Structure formats: structure tokens, C-alpha cells
């Protein structure tokens, strides 16, 4: 097991409510990422972190914020959920350039439905 | 702006035959290209990668070819097996934060 867990696995929420998804790793990797997967779009980067309290935006960051107060936890918050944020969210961890696969390991995903 | 494109949403191949999945890219700054495999209700898992300075990398039944002049890469699976049925994503790796840019995926079905 890669030592990355996401919670919750499934969530249904109402439009306009804030939602927080959690990613927890036990690998002590420096880099953590949040992606969303949508039909016809593949996986798109929302935000990423390159260390505690160090985060940056990805290509689809509008409406999302992140926080990383500890190496092991990376939180994704939808400030005011909209139906367009209905998606499957994946967290990933990376230890770059360690071996040929470049260290990207994904969690099992959170399926979020905004009604 | 889609930097990584997989133009075939689906592919069906008979067991034992070769599966060829294609990927095109526009960003010349990618350092590596990677293929990920994804089963339903699971996260993507790493399959194989290739450096931008190489033109071929092989790992068992999986071979990735890179044609830099055409900005094209392909994944060959020989022989194809039913367990290979999944969605395959190609991705380009760039930047100091090792960000991956993914294509839209190709669903491979290997039939008996």
C-alpha cells in the first residue's frame, strides 16, 4: 500500500455549502497535488504543494483553496460548492526523480456530488 | 489549451493481439512522458515512462515510443490480456514541482 488515503470517499453536498476534502500520506513526500477527473477532460491539476505552507495554483484553481499545515495532510476546500464542481477528486504524492516513475502515487479518489 | 491530447476515446483489441495507444503533445518543455492505467473506482497507477531524450523504453509487455519531431508518443501492449482493460492516460512531466499534465484518456477493452 502506497500510504496515501483520501476522505471521505463519497460525499453529496448542497450548492453554496463549503466542503473540505482531506488527503493524508504516510510517505513523508514533499510534493502533494489535487486533481479532478471529468469526462472529456482527463485529470486536471487544481492546486499543488511543495512543502508545509507552500502551495500554488494549477490550471483549474478557481473556487478552490488548499492548506498544508503538516507534511502528511493536504486539504482541498470548495469555498461555496457549485454543480460544476461535481467530479471525482484525486490526491497524489510525489518524490520526484526517485526512480523511473517519478514518484506519482494517487489516492483512491473522492466522488463529490453537488446538488 | 490542451497540451496533451489523446484523440481516440476508446479502443477494442482481441486478446493476444497488439494494443497501440497514441498521444500527441504541444509543450516542448516536458522532461518525461508517463503512462498511467486506471481501473474504475481506483486511482491511476503508474505503468511506464520515457525520458524526453530517449526514443524507446520497454518493460515486459509494455513499450513506449517517443517521436520528438512529430511530438507524438505511443504505448504498445503485446500481447494484450483481458486484465489490460482499463482507461490509459498519457502525461507530460515538467517544472521543478514535477507537475503532470494529462491527456483525456483512452479506454481500452481487450476482448476474448
PDB file of C-alpha atoms in Angstrom:
ATOM      1  CA  UNK A   1       0.000   0.000   0.000  1.00  0.00           C
ATOM      2  CA  UNK A   2       1.366   3.398  -1.034  1.00  0.00           C
ATOM      3  CA  UNK A   3       0.395   5.150   2.199  1.00  0.00           C
ATOM      4  CA  UNK A   4      -1.997   7.741   0.803  1.00  0.00           C
ATOM      5  CA  UNK A   5      -5.612   7.960   1.849  1.00  0.00           C
ATOM      6  CA  UNK A   6      -8.421  10.295   0.901  1.00  0.00           C
ATOM      7  CA  UNK A   7     -11.512  11.085   2.917  1.00  0.00           C
ATOM      8  CA  UNK A   8     -14.369  10.973   2.501  1.00  0.00           C
ATOM      9  CA  UNK A   9     -14.675   8.502  -0.388  1.00  0.00           C
ATOM     10  CA  UNK A  10     -18.103   9.783  -1.320  1.00  0.00           C
ATOM     11  CA  UNK A  11     -19.941  12.991  -0.482  1.00  0.00           C
ATOM     12  CA  UNK A  12     -23.163  14.660  -1.533  1.00  0.00           C
ATOM     13  CA  UNK A  13     -23.496  18.308  -0.671  1.00  0.00           C
ATOM     14  CA  UNK A  14     -25.776  21.211  -1.463  1.00  0.00           C
ATOM     15  CA  UNK A  15     -24.970  24.152  -3.696  1.00  0.00           C
ATOM     16  CA  UNK A  16     -23.457  27.025  -1.769  1.00  0.00           C
ATOM     17  CA  UNK A  17     -22.066  24.999   1.124  1.00  0.00           C
ATOM     18  CA  UNK A  18     -18.349  24.763   1.905  1.00  0.00           C
ATOM     19  CA  UNK A  19     -16.744  21.347   1.547  1.00  0.00           C
ATOM     20  CA  UNK A  20     -13.328  20.109   2.637  1.00  0.00           C
ATOM     21  CA  UNK A  21     -11.622  17.019   1.260  1.00  0.00           C
ATOM     22  CA  UNK A  22      -8.676  15.510   3.053  1.00  0.00           C
ATOM     23  CA  UNK A  23      -5.559  13.797   1.768  1.00  0.00           C
ATOM     24  CA  UNK A  24      -3.277  12.048   4.218  1.00  0.00           C
ATOM     25  CA  UNK A  25       0.095  10.461   3.429  1.00  0.00           C
ATOM     26  CA  UNK A  26       2.484   8.393   5.480  1.00  0.00           C
ATOM     27  CA  UNK A  27       5.366   8.524   2.975  1.00  0.00           C
ATOM     28  CA  UNK A  28       6.844  11.878   4.067  1.00  0.00           C
ATOM     29  CA  UNK A  29       6.839  13.057   0.444  1.00  0.00           C
ATOM     30  CA  UNK A  30       7.413  16.726  -0.174  1.00  0.00           C
ATOM     31  CA  UNK A  31       5.031  17.244  -3.061  1.00  0.00           C
ATOM     32  CA  UNK A  32       1.274  16.806  -2.924  1.00  0.00           C
ATOM     33  CA  UNK A  33      -1.315  17.505  -5.608  1.00  0.00           C
ATOM     34  CA  UNK A  34      -5.052  17.739  -6.070  1.00  0.00           C
ATOM     35  CA  UNK A  35      -6.557  16.731  -9.429  1.00  0.00           C
ATOM     36  CA  UNK A  36     -10.102  16.447 -10.649  1.00  0.00           C
ATOM     37  CA  UNK A  37     -11.243  13.938 -13.226  1.00  0.00           C
ATOM     38  CA  UNK A  38     -14.100  14.741 -15.593  1.00  0.00           C
ATOM     39  CA  UNK A  39     -15.284  13.029 -18.771  1.00  0.00           C
ATOM     40  CA  UNK A  40     -13.640  14.544 -21.834  1.00  0.00           C
ATOM     41  CA  UNK A  41     -11.068  16.397 -19.737  1.00  0.00           C
ATOM     42  CA  UNK A  42      -8.917  13.707 -18.205  1.00  0.00           C
ATOM     43  CA  UNK A  43      -7.192  14.732 -14.999  1.00  0.00           C
ATOM     44  CA  UNK A  44      -6.662  18.434 -14.386  1.00  0.00           C
ATOM     45  CA  UNK A  45      -4.484  19.958 -11.700  1.00  0.00           C
ATOM     46  CA  UNK A  46      -6.296  22.115  -9.155  1.00  0.00           C
ATOM     47  CA  UNK A  47      -3.579  23.022  -6.643  1.00  0.00           C
ATOM     48  CA  UNK A  48      -0.308  21.583  -5.506  1.00  0.00           C
ATOM     49  CA  UNK A  49       2.043  21.892  -2.563  1.00  0.00           C
ATOM     50  CA  UNK A  50       5.828  21.776  -2.492  1.00  0.00           C
ATOM     51  CA  UNK A  51       6.168  21.883   1.283  1.00  0.00           C
ATOM     52  CA  UNK A  52       4.435  22.819   4.509  1.00  0.00           C
ATOM     53  CA  UNK A  53       2.574  26.085   3.980  1.00  0.00           C
ATOM     54  CA  UNK A  54       3.897  26.249   0.380  1.00  0.00           C
ATOM     55  CA  UNK A  55       1.166  25.911  -2.194  1.00  0.00           C
ATOM     56  CA  UNK A  56       0.457  27.085  -5.717  1.00  0.00           C
ATOM     57  CA  UNK A  57      -2.356  27.093  -8.239  1.00  0.00           C
ATOM     58  CA  UNK A  58      -2.914  24.629 -11.017  1.00  0.00           C
ATOM     59  CA  UNK A  59      -4.902  25.049 -14.211  1.00  0.00           C
ATOM     60  CA  UNK A  60      -8.413  24.877 -12.666  1.00  0.00           C
ATOM     61  CA  UNK A  61      -7.996  26.559  -9.271  1.00  0.00           C
ATOM     62  CA  UNK A  62     -10.973  28.957  -9.325  1.00  0.00           C
ATOM     63  CA  UNK A  63     -13.396  28.201  -6.494  1.00  0.00           C
ATOM     64  CA  UNK A  64     -10.882  26.054  -4.618  1.00  0.00           C
ATOM     65  CA  UNK A  65      -8.405  26.710  -1.837  1.00  0.00           C
ATOM     66  CA  UNK A  66      -5.877  24.445  -0.157  1.00  0.00           C
ATOM     67  CA  UNK A  67      -3.920  24.263   3.031  1.00  0.00           C
ATOM     68  CA  UNK A  68      -0.970  22.237   4.198  1.00  0.00           C
ATOM     69  CA  UNK A  69      -0.092  22.743   7.847  1.00  0.00           C
ATOM     70  CA  UNK A  70       1.705  19.397   8.204  1.00  0.00           C
ATOM     71  CA  UNK A  71       3.755  17.317   5.781  1.00  0.00           C
ATOM     72  CA  UNK A  72       1.231  14.496   5.897  1.00  0.00           C
ATOM     73  CA  UNK A  73      -2.003  16.410   5.297  1.00  0.00           C
ATOM     74  CA  UNK A  74      -3.203  18.379   2.280  1.00  0.00           C
ATOM     75  CA  UNK A  75      -6.728  19.789   2.440  1.00  0.00           C
ATOM     76  CA  UNK A  76      -8.833  20.915  -0.503  1.00  0.00           C
ATOM     77  CA  UNK A  77     -11.704  23.289   0.242  1.00  0.00           C
ATOM     78  CA  UNK A  78     -14.540  24.226  -2.052  1.00  0.00           C
ATOM     79  CA  UNK A  79     -15.453  27.582  -0.635  1.00  0.00           C
ATOM     80  CA  UNK A  80     -19.030  27.581  -1.949  1.00  0.00           C
ATOM     81  CA  UNK A  81     -19.802  24.401  -3.844  1.00  0.00           C
ATOM     82  CA  UNK A  82     -21.375  24.648  -7.308  1.00  0.00           C
ATOM     83  CA  UNK A  83     -22.771  21.957  -9.583  1.00  0.00           C
ATOM     84  CA  UNK A  84     -19.780  22.396 -11.914  1.00  0.00           C
ATOM     85  CA  UNK A  85     -17.606  21.073  -9.101  1.00  0.00           C
ATOM     86  CA  UNK A  86     -19.326  17.704  -9.190  1.00  0.00           C
ATOM     87  CA  UNK A  87     -16.385  15.480 -10.025  1.00  0.00           C
ATOM     88  CA  UNK A  88     -14.003  12.812  -8.832  1.00  0.00           C
ATOM     89  CA  UNK A  89     -11.104  14.309  -6.920  1.00  0.00           C
ATOM     90  CA  UNK A  90      -7.729  12.620  -6.692  1.00  0.00           C
ATOM     91  CA  UNK A  91      -4.865  13.438  -4.413  1.00  0.00           C
ATOM     92  CA  UNK A  92      -1.340  12.465  -5.407  1.00  0.00           C
ATOM     93  CA  UNK A  93       2.046  12.465  -3.734  1.00  0.00           C
ATOM     94  CA  UNK A  94       5.421  12.659  -5.360  1.00  0.00           C
ATOM     95  CA  UNK A  95       9.072  12.174  -4.570  1.00  0.00           C
ATOM     96  CA  UNK A  96      10.417  13.499  -7.842  1.00  0.00           C
ATOM     97  CA  UNK A  97      13.197  11.759  -9.704  1.00  0.00           C
ATOM     98  CA  UNK A  98      13.305   8.816  -7.369  1.00  0.00           C
ATOM     99  CA  UNK A  99      13.325   6.046  -9.848  1.00  0.00           C
ATOM    100  CA  UNK A 100      11.922   5.975 -13.304  1.00  0.00           C
ATOM    101  CA  UNK A 101       8.295   6.553 -12.405  1.00  0.00           C
ATOM    102  CA  UNK A 102       8.963   9.898 -10.836  1.00  0.00           C
ATOM    103  CA  UNK A 103       7.091   9.027  -7.749  1.00  0.00           C
ATOM    104  CA  UNK A 104       3.490   9.994  -8.508  1.00  0.00           C
ATOM    105  CA  UNK A 105       1.179   7.885  -6.377  1.00  0.00           C
ATOM    106  CA  UNK A 106      -2.534   8.540  -6.388  1.00  0.00           C
ATOM    107  CA  UNK A 107      -5.166   8.061  -3.744  1.00  0.00           C
ATOM    108  CA  UNK A 108      -8.364   6.173  -4.448  1.00  0.00           C
ATOM    109  CA  UNK A 109     -10.376   9.318  -5.074  1.00  0.00           C
ATOM    110  CA  UNK A 110     -13.338  11.190  -3.594  1.00  0.00           C
ATOM    111  CA  UNK A 111     -16.543  11.253  -5.578  1.00  0.00           C
ATOM    112  CA  UNK A 112     -18.255  14.583  -4.865  1.00  0.00           C
ATOM    113  CA  UNK A 113     -21.772  15.374  -5.983  1.00  0.00           C
ATOM    114  CA  UNK A 114     -23.132  18.908  -5.617  1.00  0.00           C
ATOM    115  CA  UNK A 115     -26.935  19.070  -5.786  1.00  0.00           C
TER     116      UNK A 115
ATOM    117  CA  UNK B   1      -5.234  24.794 -24.454  1.00  0.00           C
ATOM    118  CA  UNK B   2      -4.825  21.031 -24.388  1.00  0.00           C
ATOM    119  CA  UNK B   3      -1.099  20.390 -24.107  1.00  0.00           C
ATOM    120  CA  UNK B   4      -1.508  16.622 -24.164  1.00  0.00           C
ATOM    121  CA  UNK B   5      -4.051  15.017 -26.460  1.00  0.00           C
ATOM    122  CA  UNK B   6      -5.371  11.507 -26.765  1.00  0.00           C
ATOM    123  CA  UNK B   7      -7.580  11.597 -29.819  1.00  0.00           C
ATOM    124  CA  UNK B   8      -9.013   8.096 -29.511  1.00  0.00           C
ATOM    125  CA  UNK B   9     -11.506   7.894 -26.646  1.00  0.00           C
ATOM    126  CA  UNK B  10     -11.755   4.122 -26.953  1.00  0.00           C
ATOM    127  CA  UNK B  11     -10.038   1.111 -28.462  1.00  0.00           C
ATOM    128  CA  UNK B  12     -11.087  -2.528 -28.687  1.00  0.00           C
ATOM    129  CA  UNK B  13      -8.500  -5.267 -29.257  1.00  0.00           C
ATOM    130  CA  UNK B  14      -8.650  -9.037 -29.229  1.00  0.00           C
ATOM    131  CA  UNK B  15      -6.765 -10.955 -26.586  1.00  0.00           C
ATOM    132  CA  UNK B  16      -3.277 -11.829 -27.752  1.00  0.00           C
ATOM    133  CA  UNK B  17      -3.095  -9.028 -30.297  1.00  0.00           C
ATOM    134  CA  UNK B  18      -1.173  -5.761 -30.042  1.00  0.00           C
ATOM    135  CA  UNK B  19      -2.784  -2.691 -28.496  1.00  0.00           C
ATOM    136  CA  UNK B  20      -1.442   0.672 -29.645  1.00  0.00           C
ATOM    137  CA  UNK B  21      -2.460   3.764 -27.737  1.00  0.00           C
ATOM    138  CA  UNK B  22      -1.468   7.151 -29.088  1.00  0.00           C
ATOM    139  CA  UNK B  23      -0.756  10.530 -27.561  1.00  0.00           C
ATOM    140  CA  UNK B  24       0.234  13.901 -29.020  1.00  0.00           C
ATOM    141  CA  UNK B  25       1.647  16.880 -27.189  1.00  0.00           C
ATOM    142  CA  UNK B  26       2.343  20.527 -27.880  1.00  0.00           C
ATOM    143  CA  UNK B  27       4.612  21.506 -24.971  1.00  0.00           C
ATOM    144  CA  UNK B  28       8.271  21.039 -25.913  1.00  0.00           C
ATOM    145  CA  UNK B  29       9.313  21.617 -22.300  1.00  0.00           C
ATOM    146  CA  UNK B  30       8.167  18.249 -20.993  1.00  0.00           C
ATOM    147  CA  UNK B  31      11.108  16.371 -19.441  1.00  0.00           C
ATOM    148  CA  UNK B  32       9.421  12.992 -19.234  1.00  0.00           C
ATOM    149  CA  UNK B  33       6.316  11.303 -20.500  1.00  0.00           C
ATOM    150  CA  UNK B  34       4.411   8.785 -18.446  1.00  0.00           C
ATOM    151  CA  UNK B  35       1.553   6.381 -18.964  1.00  0.00           C
ATOM    152  CA  UNK B  36      -0.937   5.651 -16.226  1.00  0.00           C
ATOM    153  CA  UNK B  37      -3.583   2.967 -16.091  1.00  0.00           C
ATOM    154  CA  UNK B  38      -6.870   3.433 -14.299  1.00  0.00           C
ATOM    155  CA  UNK B  39      -9.497   0.930 -13.254  1.00  0.00           C
ATOM    156  CA  UNK B  40     -12.993   2.088 -12.201  1.00  0.00           C
ATOM    157  CA  UNK B  41     -13.262   3.396  -8.629  1.00  0.00           C
ATOM    158  CA  UNK B  42      -9.473   3.371  -8.218  1.00  0.00           C
ATOM    159  CA  UNK B  43      -6.749   5.965  -8.561  1.00  0.00           C
ATOM    160  CA  UNK B  44      -4.453   5.925 -11.591  1.00  0.00           C
ATOM    161  CA  UNK B  45      -1.388   3.711 -11.284  1.00  0.00           C
ATOM    162  CA  UNK B  46       1.948   4.237 -12.975  1.00  0.00           C
ATOM    163  CA  UNK B  47       2.689   1.987 -15.943  1.00  0.00           C
ATOM    164  CA  UNK B  48       5.792   3.139 -17.810  1.00  0.00           C
ATOM    165  CA  UNK B  49       7.713   6.314 -18.563  1.00  0.00           C
ATOM    166  CA  UNK B  50      10.208   7.670 -21.064  1.00  0.00           C
ATOM    167  CA  UNK B  51      12.707  10.484 -20.885  1.00  0.00           C
ATOM    168  CA  UNK B  52      12.396  13.211 -23.493  1.00  0.00           C
ATOM    169  CA  UNK B  53      15.918  12.352 -24.674  1.00  0.00           C
ATOM    170  CA  UNK B  54      15.046   8.729 -25.408  1.00  0.00           C
ATOM    171  CA  UNK B  55      13.001   7.265 -28.222  1.00  0.00           C
ATOM    172  CA  UNK B  56      12.024   3.923 -26.714  1.00  0.00           C
ATOM    173  CA  UNK B  57      11.536   2.309 -23.339  1.00  0.00           C
ATOM    174  CA  UNK B  58      10.437  -1.243 -22.737  1.00  0.00           C
ATOM    175  CA  UNK B  59       9.114  -3.028 -19.667  1.00  0.00           C
ATOM    176  CA  UNK B  60       7.807  -6.522 -20.191  1.00  0.00           C
ATOM    177  CA  UNK B  61       4.733  -6.417 -22.410  1.00  0.00           C
ATOM    178  CA  UNK B  62       4.740  -2.612 -22.461  1.00  0.00           C
ATOM    179  CA  UNK B  63       6.813  -0.426 -24.784  1.00  0.00           C
ATOM    180  CA  UNK B  64       6.613   3.322 -25.138  1.00  0.00           C
ATOM    181  CA  UNK B  65       7.894   5.069 -28.250  1.00  0.00           C
ATOM    182  CA  UNK B  66       8.638   8.772 -28.476  1.00  0.00           C
ATOM    183  CA  UNK B  67       8.896  10.729 -31.727  1.00  0.00           C
ATOM    184  CA  UNK B  68      10.016  14.195 -30.713  1.00  0.00           C
ATOM    185  CA  UNK B  69       9.944  15.686 -34.196  1.00  0.00           C
ATOM    186  CA  UNK B  70       6.279  14.711 -34.512  1.00  0.00           C
ATOM    187  CA  UNK B  71       5.542  15.417 -30.810  1.00  0.00           C
ATOM    188  CA  UNK B  72       3.948  12.007 -30.618  1.00  0.00           C
ATOM    189  CA  UNK B  73       4.224   9.063 -28.288  1.00  0.00           C
ATOM    190  CA  UNK B  74       2.623   5.677 -28.317  1.00  0.00           C
ATOM    191  CA  UNK B  75       2.169   2.803 -25.905  1.00  0.00           C
ATOM    192  CA  UNK B  76       2.335  -0.737 -27.286  1.00  0.00           C
ATOM    193  CA  UNK B  77       0.976  -3.644 -25.293  1.00  0.00           C
ATOM    194  CA  UNK B  78       1.938  -7.076 -26.616  1.00  0.00           C
ATOM    195  CA  UNK B  79       0.245  -9.459 -26.145  1.00  0.00           C
ATOM    196  CA  UNK B  80      -2.924  -7.806 -24.874  1.00  0.00           C
ATOM    197  CA  UNK B  81      -4.686  -9.513 -21.989  1.00  0.00           C
ATOM    198  CA  UNK B  82      -8.228  -9.098 -20.601  1.00  0.00           C
ATOM    199  CA  UNK B  83      -6.759  -7.612 -17.407  1.00  0.00           C
ATOM    200  CA  UNK B  84      -5.372  -4.758 -19.512  1.00  0.00           C
ATOM    201  CA  UNK B  85      -8.906  -3.435 -19.995  1.00  0.00           C
ATOM    202  CA  UNK B  86      -8.811  -0.010 -18.352  1.00  0.00           C
ATOM    203  CA  UNK B  87      -8.510   3.682 -19.127  1.00  0.00           C
ATOM    204  CA  UNK B  88      -4.991   4.750 -20.097  1.00  0.00           C
ATOM    205  CA  UNK B  89      -3.736   8.277 -19.578  1.00  0.00           C
ATOM    206  CA  UNK B  90      -0.576   9.728 -21.035  1.00  0.00           C
ATOM    207  CA  UNK B  91       1.021  12.634 -19.207  1.00  0.00           C
ATOM    208  CA  UNK B  92       3.883  15.054 -19.621  1.00  0.00           C
ATOM    209  CA  UNK B  93       6.109  15.997 -16.683  1.00  0.00           C
ATOM    210  CA  UNK B  94       7.571  19.473 -16.356  1.00  0.00           C
ATOM    211  CA  UNK B  95       8.771  22.045 -13.921  1.00  0.00           C
ATOM    212  CA  UNK B  96      10.544  21.973 -10.597  1.00  0.00           C
ATOM    213  CA  UNK B  97       7.345  20.865  -8.864  1.00  0.00           C
ATOM    214  CA  UNK B  98       7.139  17.893 -11.217  1.00  0.00           C
ATOM    215  CA  UNK B  99       3.658  18.720 -12.351  1.00  0.00           C
ATOM    216  CA  UNK B 100       1.931  16.229 -14.588  1.00  0.00           C
ATOM    217  CA  UNK B 101      -0.272  17.364 -17.463  1.00  0.00           C
ATOM    218  CA  UNK B 102      -2.637  14.608 -18.505  1.00  0.00           C
ATOM    219  CA  UNK B 103      -4.405  13.710 -21.701  1.00  0.00           C
ATOM    220  CA  UNK B 104      -8.096  12.909 -21.766  1.00  0.00           C
ATOM    221  CA  UNK B 105      -7.606   9.162 -21.657  1.00  0.00           C
ATOM    222  CA  UNK B 106      -8.279   6.172 -23.911  1.00  0.00           C
ATOM    223  CA  UNK B 107     -10.498   3.340 -22.761  1.00  0.00           C
ATOM    224  CA  UNK B 108      -9.010   0.012 -23.827  1.00  0.00           C
ATOM    225  CA  UNK B 109     -11.167  -3.073 -23.974  1.00  0.00           C
ATOM    226  CA  UNK B 110      -9.472  -6.387 -24.564  1.00  0.00           C
ATOM    227  CA  UNK B 111     -11.947  -8.967 -25.778  1.00  0.00           C
ATOM    228  CA  UNK B 112     -11.703 -12.751 -25.611  1.00  0.00           C
TER     229      UNK B 112
END
